[in-house]
Amino acid sequence: EAKLPAWEPIVPGETRAIRHLTLRTLAVPHDAASPLAFVVSAGTSSFGHATDLGHLSRGLVEALRGCAAVLLESNYDPAMLRDGPYPWSLKERILGPLGHLSNGDVGRLLEKGLGEACRHVVLAHLSRKNNHPELALQAAEEALERAGRRDVRVALAAPEGTGWIAVRDGRAPSGRDDGQLRLF
């Protein structure tokens, strides 16, 4: 008989201490059972993780605004989705308020809702059939350019995750590192 490691369910809106980390959960709109976004904090630095969501709620944008690094879904390019091989019913699901975020959705967040502490953005959950990494990067970089945010680095998450990213609270005095963070 196999023994399962101990686990505890996490519910939306909960804040939980896990050793020196604080985990805050936020409900996100997606056609799944209780999908969540996360903000993980240690000291003055925080990391936001939001994938599998159909739109950016005001509460999620506010939660991400204080993060030094965010990982965001940038699932599809609208033209590629429209002209792609999926049946129309699946296209409607992806485009709907419980579907996925487009490159443009992420661009709007980066242009108008990104907090001043953020220095790292990682784009994740790109569709292989309805997006190209270059299109997702271009949309994010153009949005940051329009916002005058040359201090923010944008990267793509590889299927196996990311390397270590040094995270510093952008409001902290220059040269002070709060730590490193591996984004899954």
mmCIF file with all atom_site columns, C-alpha atoms in Angstrom:
data_model
loop_
_atom_site.group_PDB
_atom_site.id
_atom_site.type_symbol
_atom_site.label_atom_id
_atom_site.label_alt_id
_atom_site.label_comp_id
_atom_site.label_asym_id
_atom_site.label_entity_id
_atom_site.label_seq_id
_atom_site.pdbx_PDB_ins_code
_atom_site.Cartn_x
_atom_site.Cartn_y
_atom_site.Cartn_z
_atom_site.occupancy
_atom_site.B_iso_or_equiv
_atom_site.pdbx_formal_charge
_atom_site.auth_seq_id
_atom_site.auth_comp_id
_atom_site.auth_asym_id
_atom_site.auth_atom_id
_atom_site.pdbx_PDB_model_num
ATOM 1   C CA . GLU A 1 1   ? 0.000   0.000  0.000   1.00 0.00 ? 1   GLU A CA 1
ATOM 2   C CA . ALA A 1 2   ? 1.478   3.336  -1.108  1.00 0.00 ? 2   ALA A CA 1
ATOM 3   C CA . LYS A 1 3   ? 1.580   6.182  1.364   1.00 0.00 ? 3   LYS A CA 1
ATOM 4   C CA . LEU A 1 4   ? 0.709   9.627  0.082   1.00 0.00 ? 4   LEU A CA 1
ATOM 5   C CA . PRO A 1 5   ? 2.588   12.647 1.398   1.00 0.00 ? 5   PRO A CA 1
ATOM 6   C CA . ALA A 1 6   ? 0.621   14.924 3.671   1.00 0.00 ? 6   ALA A CA 1
ATOM 7   C CA . TRP A 1 7   ? -1.389  17.563 1.861   1.00 0.00 ? 7   TRP A CA 1
ATOM 8   C CA . GLU A 1 8   ? -3.914  20.200 2.740   1.00 0.00 ? 8   GLU A CA 1
ATOM 9   C CA . PRO A 1 9   ? -6.474  21.742 0.387   1.00 0.00 ? 9   PRO A CA 1
ATOM 10  C CA . ILE A 1 10  ? -6.000  25.392 -0.506  1.00 0.00 ? 10  ILE A CA 1
ATOM 11  C CA . VAL A 1 11  ? -9.046  27.587 -0.928  1.00 0.00 ? 11  VAL A CA 1
ATOM 12  C CA . PRO A 1 12  ? -9.478  30.895 -2.781  1.00 0.00 ? 12  PRO A CA 1
ATOM 13  C CA . GLY A 1 13  ? -8.809  33.995 -0.715  1.00 0.00 ? 13  GLY A CA 1
ATOM 14  C CA . GLU A 1 14  ? -6.630  32.171 1.784   1.00 0.00 ? 14  GLU A CA 1
ATOM 15  C CA . THR A 1 15  ? -3.273  33.419 3.028   1.00 0.00 ? 15  THR A CA 1
ATOM 16  C CA . ARG A 1 16  ? -1.023  30.740 4.435   1.00 0.00 ? 16  ARG A CA 1
ATOM 17  C CA . ALA A 1 17  ? 2.466   30.785 5.975   1.00 0.00 ? 17  ALA A CA 1
ATOM 18  C CA . ILE A 1 18  ? 4.774   28.043 4.742   1.00 0.00 ? 18  ILE A CA 1
ATOM 19  C CA . ARG A 1 19  ? 8.054   28.352 6.627   1.00 0.00 ? 19  ARG A CA 1
ATOM 20  C CA . HIS A 1 20  ? 9.491   31.777 5.605   1.00 0.00 ? 20  HIS A CA 1
ATOM 21  C CA . LEU A 1 21  ? 7.053   32.186 2.688   1.00 0.00 ? 21  LEU A CA 1
ATOM 22  C CA . THR A 1 22  ? 3.573   33.650 2.636   1.00 0.00 ? 22  THR A CA 1
ATOM 23  C CA . LEU A 1 23  ? 1.188   32.191 0.050   1.00 0.00 ? 23  LEU A CA 1
ATOM 24  C CA . ARG A 1 24  ? -1.885  34.161 -0.958  1.00 0.00 ? 24  ARG A CA 1
ATOM 25  C CA . THR A 1 25  ? -4.462  32.467 -3.196  1.00 0.00 ? 25  THR A CA 1
ATOM 26  C CA . LEU A 1 26  ? -6.832  34.254 -5.527  1.00 0.00 ? 26  LEU A CA 1
ATOM 27  C CA . ALA A 1 27  ? -9.766  32.806 -7.421  1.00 0.00 ? 27  ALA A CA 1
ATOM 28  C CA . VAL A 1 28  ? -9.461  33.230 -11.180 1.00 0.00 ? 28  VAL A CA 1
ATOM 29  C CA . PRO A 1 29  ? -12.104 32.917 -13.898 1.00 0.00 ? 29  PRO A CA 1
ATOM 30  C CA . HIS A 1 30  ? -11.607 29.672 -15.832 1.00 0.00 ? 30  HIS A CA 1
ATOM 31  C CA . ASP A 1 31  ? -13.795 26.744 -16.801 1.00 0.00 ? 31  ASP A CA 1
ATOM 32  C CA . ALA A 1 32  ? -12.270 24.398 -14.239 1.00 0.00 ? 32  ALA A CA 1
ATOM 33  C CA . ALA A 1 33  ? -12.922 23.456 -10.629 1.00 0.00 ? 33  ALA A CA 1
ATOM 34  C CA . SER A 1 34  ? -11.662 26.232 -8.314  1.00 0.00 ? 34  SER A CA 1
ATOM 35  C CA . PRO A 1 35  ? -8.722  27.538 -10.356 1.00 0.00 ? 35  PRO A CA 1
ATOM 36  C CA . LEU A 1 36  ? -6.287  29.732 -8.460  1.00 0.00 ? 36  LEU A CA 1
ATOM 37  C CA . ALA A 1 37  ? -3.593  32.317 -8.985  1.00 0.00 ? 37  ALA A CA 1
ATOM 38  C CA . PHE A 1 38  ? -0.875  32.744 -6.380  1.00 0.00 ? 38  PHE A CA 1
ATOM 39  C CA . VAL A 1 39  ? 1.208   35.483 -4.841  1.00 0.00 ? 39  VAL A CA 1
ATOM 40  C CA . VAL A 1 40  ? 4.192   34.116 -2.934  1.00 0.00 ? 40  VAL A CA 1
ATOM 41  C CA . SER A 1 41  ? 6.082   36.534 -0.687  1.00 0.00 ? 41  SER A CA 1
ATOM 42  C CA . ALA A 1 42  ? 9.323   36.377 1.246   1.00 0.00 ? 42  ALA A CA 1
ATOM 43  C CA . GLY A 1 43  ? 10.424  39.494 3.057   1.00 0.00 ? 43  GLY A CA 1
ATOM 44  C CA . THR A 1 44  ? 9.702   42.477 0.824   1.00 0.00 ? 44  THR A CA 1
ATOM 45  C CA . SER A 1 45  ? 9.698   40.544 -2.478  1.00 0.00 ? 45  SER A CA 1
ATOM 46  C CA . SER A 1 46  ? 6.766   38.758 -4.043  1.00 0.00 ? 46  SER A CA 1
ATOM 47  C CA . PHE A 1 47  ? 6.129   36.619 -7.076  1.00 0.00 ? 47  PHE A CA 1
ATOM 48  C CA . GLY A 1 48  ? 2.747   36.330 -8.827  1.00 0.00 ? 48  GLY A CA 1
ATOM 49  C CA . HIS A 1 49  ? 1.667   33.270 -10.817 1.00 0.00 ? 49  HIS A CA 1
ATOM 50  C CA . ALA A 1 50  ? -1.481  33.427 -12.968 1.00 0.00 ? 50  ALA A CA 1
ATOM 51  C CA . THR A 1 51  ? -2.246  30.882 -15.676 1.00 0.00 ? 51  THR A CA 1
ATOM 52  C CA . ASP A 1 52  ? -5.454  29.299 -16.938 1.00 0.00 ? 52  ASP A CA 1
ATOM 53  C CA . LEU A 1 53  ? -7.729  32.294 -16.644 1.00 0.00 ? 53  LEU A CA 1
ATOM 54  C CA . GLY A 1 54  ? -10.186 33.894 -19.016 1.00 0.00 ? 54  GLY A CA 1
ATOM 55  C CA . HIS A 1 55  ? -9.768  37.520 -18.007 1.00 0.00 ? 55  HIS A CA 1
ATOM 56  C CA . LEU A 1 56  ? -7.890  39.695 -15.561 1.00 0.00 ? 56  LEU A CA 1
ATOM 57  C CA . SER A 1 57  ? -10.096 40.629 -12.623 1.00 0.00 ? 57  SER A CA 1
ATOM 58  C CA . ARG A 1 58  ? -9.534  43.849 -10.718 1.00 0.00 ? 58  ARG A CA 1
ATOM 59  C CA . GLY A 1 59  ? -8.551  41.865 -7.607  1.00 0.00 ? 59  GLY A CA 1
ATOM 60  C CA . LEU A 1 60  ? -5.925  39.862 -9.471  1.00 0.00 ? 60  LEU A CA 1
ATOM 61  C CA . VAL A 1 61  ? -4.436  42.959 -11.109 1.00 0.00 ? 61  VAL A CA 1
ATOM 62  C CA . GLU A 1 62  ? -4.205  44.632 -7.683  1.00 0.00 ? 62  GLU A CA 1
ATOM 63  C CA . ALA A 1 63  ? -2.538  41.542 -6.188  1.00 0.00 ? 63  ALA A CA 1
ATOM 64  C CA . LEU A 1 64  ? 0.013   41.344 -9.015  1.00 0.00 ? 64  LEU A CA 1
ATOM 65  C CA . ARG A 1 65  ? 0.767   45.066 -8.794  1.00 0.00 ? 65  ARG A CA 1
ATOM 66  C CA . GLY A 1 66  ? 2.996   44.570 -5.751  1.00 0.00 ? 66  GLY A CA 1
ATOM 67  C CA . CYS A 1 67  ? 5.037   41.709 -7.220  1.00 0.00 ? 67  CYS A CA 1
ATOM 68  C CA . ALA A 1 68  ? 8.709   41.946 -8.169  1.00 0.00 ? 68  ALA A CA 1
ATOM 69  C CA . ALA A 1 69  ? 8.198   39.120 -10.690 1.00 0.00 ? 69  ALA A CA 1
ATOM 70  C CA . VAL A 1 70  ? 5.124   37.704 -12.403 1.00 0.00 ? 70  VAL A CA 1
ATOM 71  C CA . LEU A 1 71  ? 4.473   34.638 -14.501 1.00 0.00 ? 71  LEU A CA 1
ATOM 72  C CA . LEU A 1 72  ? 1.455   35.155 -16.749 1.00 0.00 ? 72  LEU A CA 1
ATOM 73  C CA . GLU A 1 73  ? -0.402  33.095 -19.263 1.00 0.00 ? 73  GLU A CA 1
ATOM 74  C CA . SER A 1 74  ? -0.084  34.510 -22.787 1.00 0.00 ? 74  SER A CA 1
ATOM 75  C CA . ASN A 1 75  ? -2.022  31.741 -24.468 1.00 0.00 ? 75  ASN A CA 1
ATOM 76  C CA . TYR A 1 76  ? -3.048  32.885 -27.924 1.00 0.00 ? 76  TYR A CA 1
ATOM 77  C CA . ASP A 1 77  ? -2.788  35.353 -30.759 1.00 0.00 ? 77  ASP A CA 1
ATOM 78  C CA . PRO A 1 78  ? -6.368  36.236 -31.833 1.00 0.00 ? 78  PRO A CA 1
ATOM 79  C CA . ALA A 1 79  ? -5.657  36.011 -35.594 1.00 0.00 ? 79  ALA A CA 1
ATOM 80  C CA . MET A 1 80  ? -3.933  32.656 -35.241 1.00 0.00 ? 80  MET A CA 1
ATOM 81  C CA . LEU A 1 81  ? -6.801  31.332 -33.130 1.00 0.00 ? 81  LEU A CA 1
ATOM 82  C CA . ARG A 1 82  ? -9.397  32.632 -35.600 1.00 0.00 ? 82  ARG A CA 1
ATOM 83  C CA . ASP A 1 83  ? -7.613  31.110 -38.595 1.00 0.00 ? 83  ASP A CA 1
ATOM 84  C CA . GLY A 1 84  ? -6.368  27.988 -36.799 1.00 0.00 ? 84  GLY A CA 1
ATOM 85  C CA . PRO A 1 85  ? -7.501  24.363 -36.886 1.00 0.00 ? 85  PRO A CA 1
ATOM 86  C CA . TYR A 1 86  ? -9.706  24.278 -33.773 1.00 0.00 ? 86  TYR A CA 1
ATOM 87  C CA . PRO A 1 87  ? -13.476 23.811 -34.130 1.00 0.00 ? 87  PRO A CA 1
ATOM 88  C CA . TRP A 1 88  ? -15.454 26.995 -33.594 1.00 0.00 ? 88  TRP A CA 1
ATOM 89  C CA . SER A 1 89  ? -16.880 25.719 -30.283 1.00 0.00 ? 89  SER A CA 1
ATOM 90  C CA . LEU A 1 90  ? -13.358 25.412 -28.842 1.00 0.00 ? 90  LEU A CA 1
ATOM 91  C CA . LYS A 1 91  ? -12.377 28.815 -30.234 1.00 0.00 ? 91  LYS A CA 1
ATOM 92  C CA . GLU A 1 92  ? -15.383 30.355 -28.477 1.00 0.00 ? 92  GLU A CA 1
ATOM 93  C CA . ARG A 1 93  ? -14.392 28.663 -25.224 1.00 0.00 ? 93  ARG A CA 1
ATOM 94  C CA . ILE A 1 94  ? -10.811 29.999 -25.437 1.00 0.00 ? 94  ILE A CA 1
ATOM 95  C CA . LEU A 1 95  ? -12.035 33.513 -26.322 1.00 0.00 ? 95  LEU A CA 1
ATOM 96  C CA . GLY A 1 96  ? -14.704 33.549 -23.603 1.00 0.00 ? 96  GLY A CA 1
ATOM 97  C CA . PRO A 1 97  ? -14.506 35.074 -20.129 1.00 0.00 ? 97  PRO A CA 1
ATOM 98  C CA . LEU A 1 98  ? -13.670 31.638 -18.663 1.00 0.00 ? 98  LEU A CA 1
ATOM 99  C CA . GLY A 1 99  ? -11.125 30.709 -21.342 1.00 0.00 ? 99  GLY A CA 1
ATOM 100 C CA . HIS A 1 100 ? -7.575  31.989 -21.703 1.00 0.00 ? 100 HIS A CA 1
ATOM 101 C CA . LEU A 1 101 ? -5.610  35.247 -21.934 1.00 0.00 ? 101 LEU A CA 1
ATOM 102 C CA . SER A 1 102 ? -4.445  36.555 -25.290 1.00 0.00 ? 102 SER A CA 1
ATOM 103 C CA . ASN A 1 103 ? -1.158  38.301 -25.987 1.00 0.00 ? 103 ASN A CA 1
ATOM 104 C CA . GLY A 1 104 ? -3.152  41.556 -26.085 1.00 0.00 ? 104 GLY A CA 1
ATOM 105 C CA . ASP A 1 105 ? -4.696  40.906 -22.657 1.00 0.00 ? 105 ASP A CA 1
ATOM 106 C CA . VAL A 1 106 ? -1.232  40.502 -21.189 1.00 0.00 ? 106 VAL A CA 1
ATOM 107 C CA . GLY A 1 107 ? -0.033  43.593 -23.058 1.00 0.00 ? 107 GLY A CA 1
ATOM 108 C CA . ARG A 1 108 ? -2.815  45.694 -21.523 1.00 0.00 ? 108 ARG A CA 1
ATOM 109 C CA . LEU A 1 109 ? -1.860  44.492 -18.038 1.00 0.00 ? 109 LEU A CA 1
ATOM 110 C CA . LEU A 1 110 ? 1.810   45.261 -18.639 1.00 0.00 ? 110 LEU A CA 1
ATOM 111 C CA . GLU A 1 111 ? 1.052   48.694 -20.046 1.00 0.00 ? 111 GLU A CA 1
ATOM 112 C CA . LYS A 1 112 ? -1.507  49.867 -17.510 1.00 0.00 ? 112 LYS A CA 1
ATOM 113 C CA . GLY A 1 113 ? -1.538  47.574 -14.481 1.00 0.00 ? 113 GLY A CA 1
ATOM 114 C CA . LEU A 1 114 ? 2.037   46.548 -13.747 1.00 0.00 ? 114 LEU A CA 1
ATOM 115 C CA . GLY A 1 115 ? 3.346   47.783 -10.424 1.00 0.00 ? 115 GLY A CA 1
ATOM 116 C CA . GLU A 1 116 ? 6.541   49.780 -10.066 1.00 0.00 ? 116 GLU A CA 1
ATOM 117 C CA . ALA A 1 117 ? 8.242   46.958 -8.106  1.00 0.00 ? 117 ALA A CA 1
ATOM 118 C CA . CYS A 1 118 ? 8.041   44.525 -11.018 1.00 0.00 ? 118 CYS A CA 1
ATOM 119 C CA . ARG A 1 119 ? 11.303  43.844 -12.836 1.00 0.00 ? 119 ARG A CA 1
ATOM 120 C CA . HIS A 1 120 ? 10.626  40.378 -14.331 1.00 0.00 ? 120 HIS A CA 1
ATOM 121 C CA . VAL A 1 121 ? 7.776   39.063 -16.456 1.00 0.00 ? 121 VAL A CA 1
ATOM 122 C CA . VAL A 1 122 ? 7.682   35.459 -17.622 1.00 0.00 ? 122 VAL A CA 1
ATOM 123 C CA . LEU A 1 123 ? 5.183   34.496 -20.309 1.00 0.00 ? 123 LEU A CA 1
ATOM 124 C CA . ALA A 1 124 ? 3.833   30.963 -19.976 1.00 0.00 ? 124 ALA A CA 1
ATOM 125 C CA . HIS A 1 125 ? 1.159   28.584 -21.247 1.00 0.00 ? 125 HIS A CA 1
ATOM 126 C CA . LEU A 1 126 ? 1.561   29.640 -24.896 1.00 0.00 ? 126 LEU A CA 1
ATOM 127 C CA . SER A 1 127 ? -0.572  27.598 -27.257 1.00 0.00 ? 127 SER A CA 1
ATOM 128 C CA . ARG A 1 128 ? 1.499   25.609 -29.739 1.00 0.00 ? 128 ARG A CA 1
ATOM 129 C CA . LYS A 1 129 ? -1.224  25.953 -32.393 1.00 0.00 ? 129 LYS A CA 1
ATOM 130 C CA . ASN A 1 130 ? -2.551  29.447 -31.704 1.00 0.00 ? 130 ASN A CA 1
ATOM 131 C CA . ASN A 1 131 ? 0.531   31.462 -30.759 1.00 0.00 ? 131 ASN A CA 1
ATOM 132 C CA . HIS A 1 132 ? 4.193   31.945 -31.562 1.00 0.00 ? 132 HIS A CA 1
ATOM 133 C CA . PRO A 1 133 ? 6.765   32.837 -28.905 1.00 0.00 ? 133 PRO A CA 1
ATOM 134 C CA . GLU A 1 134 ? 7.876   35.808 -31.019 1.00 0.00 ? 134 GLU A CA 1
ATOM 135 C CA . LEU A 1 135 ? 4.331   37.214 -31.119 1.00 0.00 ? 135 LEU A CA 1
ATOM 136 C CA . ALA A 1 136 ? 3.887   36.891 -27.349 1.00 0.00 ? 136 ALA A CA 1
ATOM 137 C CA . LEU A 1 137 ? 7.258   38.535 -26.671 1.00 0.00 ? 137 LEU A CA 1
ATOM 138 C CA . GLN A 1 138 ? 6.572   41.313 -29.160 1.00 0.00 ? 138 GLN A CA 1
ATOM 139 C CA . ALA A 1 139 ? 3.192   42.145 -27.611 1.00 0.00 ? 139 ALA A CA 1
ATOM 140 C CA . ALA A 1 140 ? 4.710   42.244 -24.103 1.00 0.00 ? 140 ALA A CA 1
ATOM 141 C CA . GLU A 1 141 ? 7.752   44.279 -25.106 1.00 0.00 ? 141 GLU A CA 1
ATOM 142 C CA . GLU A 1 142 ? 5.678   46.801 -27.068 1.00 0.00 ? 142 GLU A CA 1
ATOM 143 C CA . ALA A 1 143 ? 3.331   47.248 -24.091 1.00 0.00 ? 143 ALA A CA 1
ATOM 144 C CA . LEU A 1 144 ? 6.253   47.818 -21.736 1.00 0.00 ? 144 LEU A CA 1
ATOM 145 C CA . GLU A 1 145 ? 7.762   50.293 -24.220 1.00 0.00 ? 145 GLU A CA 1
ATOM 146 C CA . ARG A 1 146 ? 4.469   52.247 -24.351 1.00 0.00 ? 146 ARG A CA 1
ATOM 147 C CA . ALA A 1 147 ? 4.490   52.327 -20.543 1.00 0.00 ? 147 ALA A CA 1
ATOM 148 C CA . GLY A 1 148 ? 8.096   53.527 -20.462 1.00 0.00 ? 148 GLY A CA 1
ATOM 149 C CA . ARG A 1 149 ? 9.139   50.418 -18.521 1.00 0.00 ? 149 ARG A CA 1
ATOM 150 C CA . ARG A 1 150 ? 12.621  49.694 -19.831 1.00 0.00 ? 150 ARG A CA 1
ATOM 151 C CA . ASP A 1 151 ? 13.487  48.288 -16.390 1.00 0.00 ? 151 ASP A CA 1
ATOM 152 C CA . VAL A 1 152 ? 11.364  45.145 -16.872 1.00 0.00 ? 152 VAL A CA 1
ATOM 153 C CA . ARG A 1 153 ? 12.826  41.971 -18.413 1.00 0.00 ? 153 ARG A CA 1
ATOM 154 C CA . VAL A 1 154 ? 10.510  39.665 -20.338 1.00 0.00 ? 154 VAL A CA 1
ATOM 155 C CA . ALA A 1 155 ? 11.229  35.971 -20.822 1.00 0.00 ? 155 ALA A CA 1
ATOM 156 C CA . LEU A 1 156 ? 9.392   32.910 -22.065 1.00 0.00 ? 156 LEU A CA 1
ATOM 157 C CA . ALA A 1 157 ? 8.894   29.893 -19.822 1.00 0.00 ? 157 ALA A CA 1
ATOM 158 C CA . ALA A 1 158 ? 10.269  26.745 -21.403 1.00 0.00 ? 158 ALA A CA 1
ATOM 159 C CA . PRO A 1 159 ? 8.254   23.529 -21.020 1.00 0.00 ? 159 PRO A CA 1
ATOM 160 C CA . GLU A 1 160 ? 10.655  22.413 -18.289 1.00 0.00 ? 160 GLU A CA 1
ATOM 161 C CA . GLY A 1 161 ? 10.344  25.736 -16.408 1.00 0.00 ? 161 GLY A CA 1
ATOM 162 C CA . THR A 1 162 ? 12.804  28.589 -15.989 1.00 0.00 ? 162 THR A CA 1
ATOM 163 C CA . GLY A 1 163 ? 16.258  29.024 -14.605 1.00 0.00 ? 163 GLY A CA 1
ATOM 164 C CA . TRP A 1 164 ? 16.850  30.988 -11.445 1.00 0.00 ? 164 TRP A CA 1
ATOM 165 C CA . ILE A 1 165 ? 15.802  34.621 -11.560 1.00 0.00 ? 165 ILE A CA 1
ATOM 166 C CA . ALA A 1 166 ? 17.316  36.998 -9.013  1.00 0.00 ? 166 ALA A CA 1
ATOM 167 C CA . VAL A 1 167 ? 14.400  38.917 -7.526  1.00 0.00 ? 167 VAL A CA 1
ATOM 168 C CA . ARG A 1 168 ? 14.821  42.300 -5.911  1.00 0.00 ? 168 ARG A CA 1
ATOM 169 C CA . ASP A 1 169 ? 12.023  44.482 -4.700  1.00 0.00 ? 169 ASP A CA 1
ATOM 170 C CA . GLY A 1 170 ? 12.091  47.405 -7.151  1.00 0.00 ? 170 GLY A CA 1
ATOM 171 C CA . ARG A 1 171 ? 11.322  49.771 -4.287  1.00 0.00 ? 171 ARG A CA 1
ATOM 172 C CA . ALA A 1 172 ? 14.317  48.552 -2.243  1.00 0.00 ? 172 ALA A CA 1
ATOM 173 C CA . PRO A 1 173 ? 17.609  50.452 -2.286  1.00 0.00 ? 173 PRO A CA 1
ATOM 174 C CA . SER A 1 174 ? 19.742  49.617 -5.314  1.00 0.00 ? 174 SER A CA 1
ATOM 175 C CA . GLY A 1 175 ? 22.060  46.655 -4.969  1.00 0.00 ? 175 GLY A CA 1
ATOM 176 C CA . ARG A 1 176 ? 20.056  44.867 -2.296  1.00 0.00 ? 176 ARG A CA 1
ATOM 177 C CA . ASP A 1 177 ? 19.000  41.389 -3.376  1.00 0.00 ? 177 ASP A CA 1
ATOM 178 C CA . ASP A 1 178 ? 16.174  39.762 -1.487  1.00 0.00 ? 178 ASP A CA 1
ATOM 179 C CA . GLY A 1 179 ? 16.840  36.361 -2.993  1.00 0.00 ? 179 GLY A CA 1
ATOM 180 C CA . GLN A 1 180 ? 16.370  34.120 -5.957  1.00 0.00 ? 180 GLN A CA 1
ATOM 181 C CA . LEU A 1 181 ? 13.279  32.519 -7.332  1.00 0.00 ? 181 LEU A CA 1
ATOM 182 C CA . ARG A 1 182 ? 12.794  29.598 -9.669  1.00 0.00 ? 182 ARG A CA 1
ATOM 183 C CA . LEU A 1 183 ? 9.517   29.954 -11.534 1.00 0.00 ? 183 LEU A CA 1
ATOM 184 C CA . PHE A 1 184 ? 8.283   26.318 -11.503 1.00 0.00 ? 184 PHE A CA 1
#
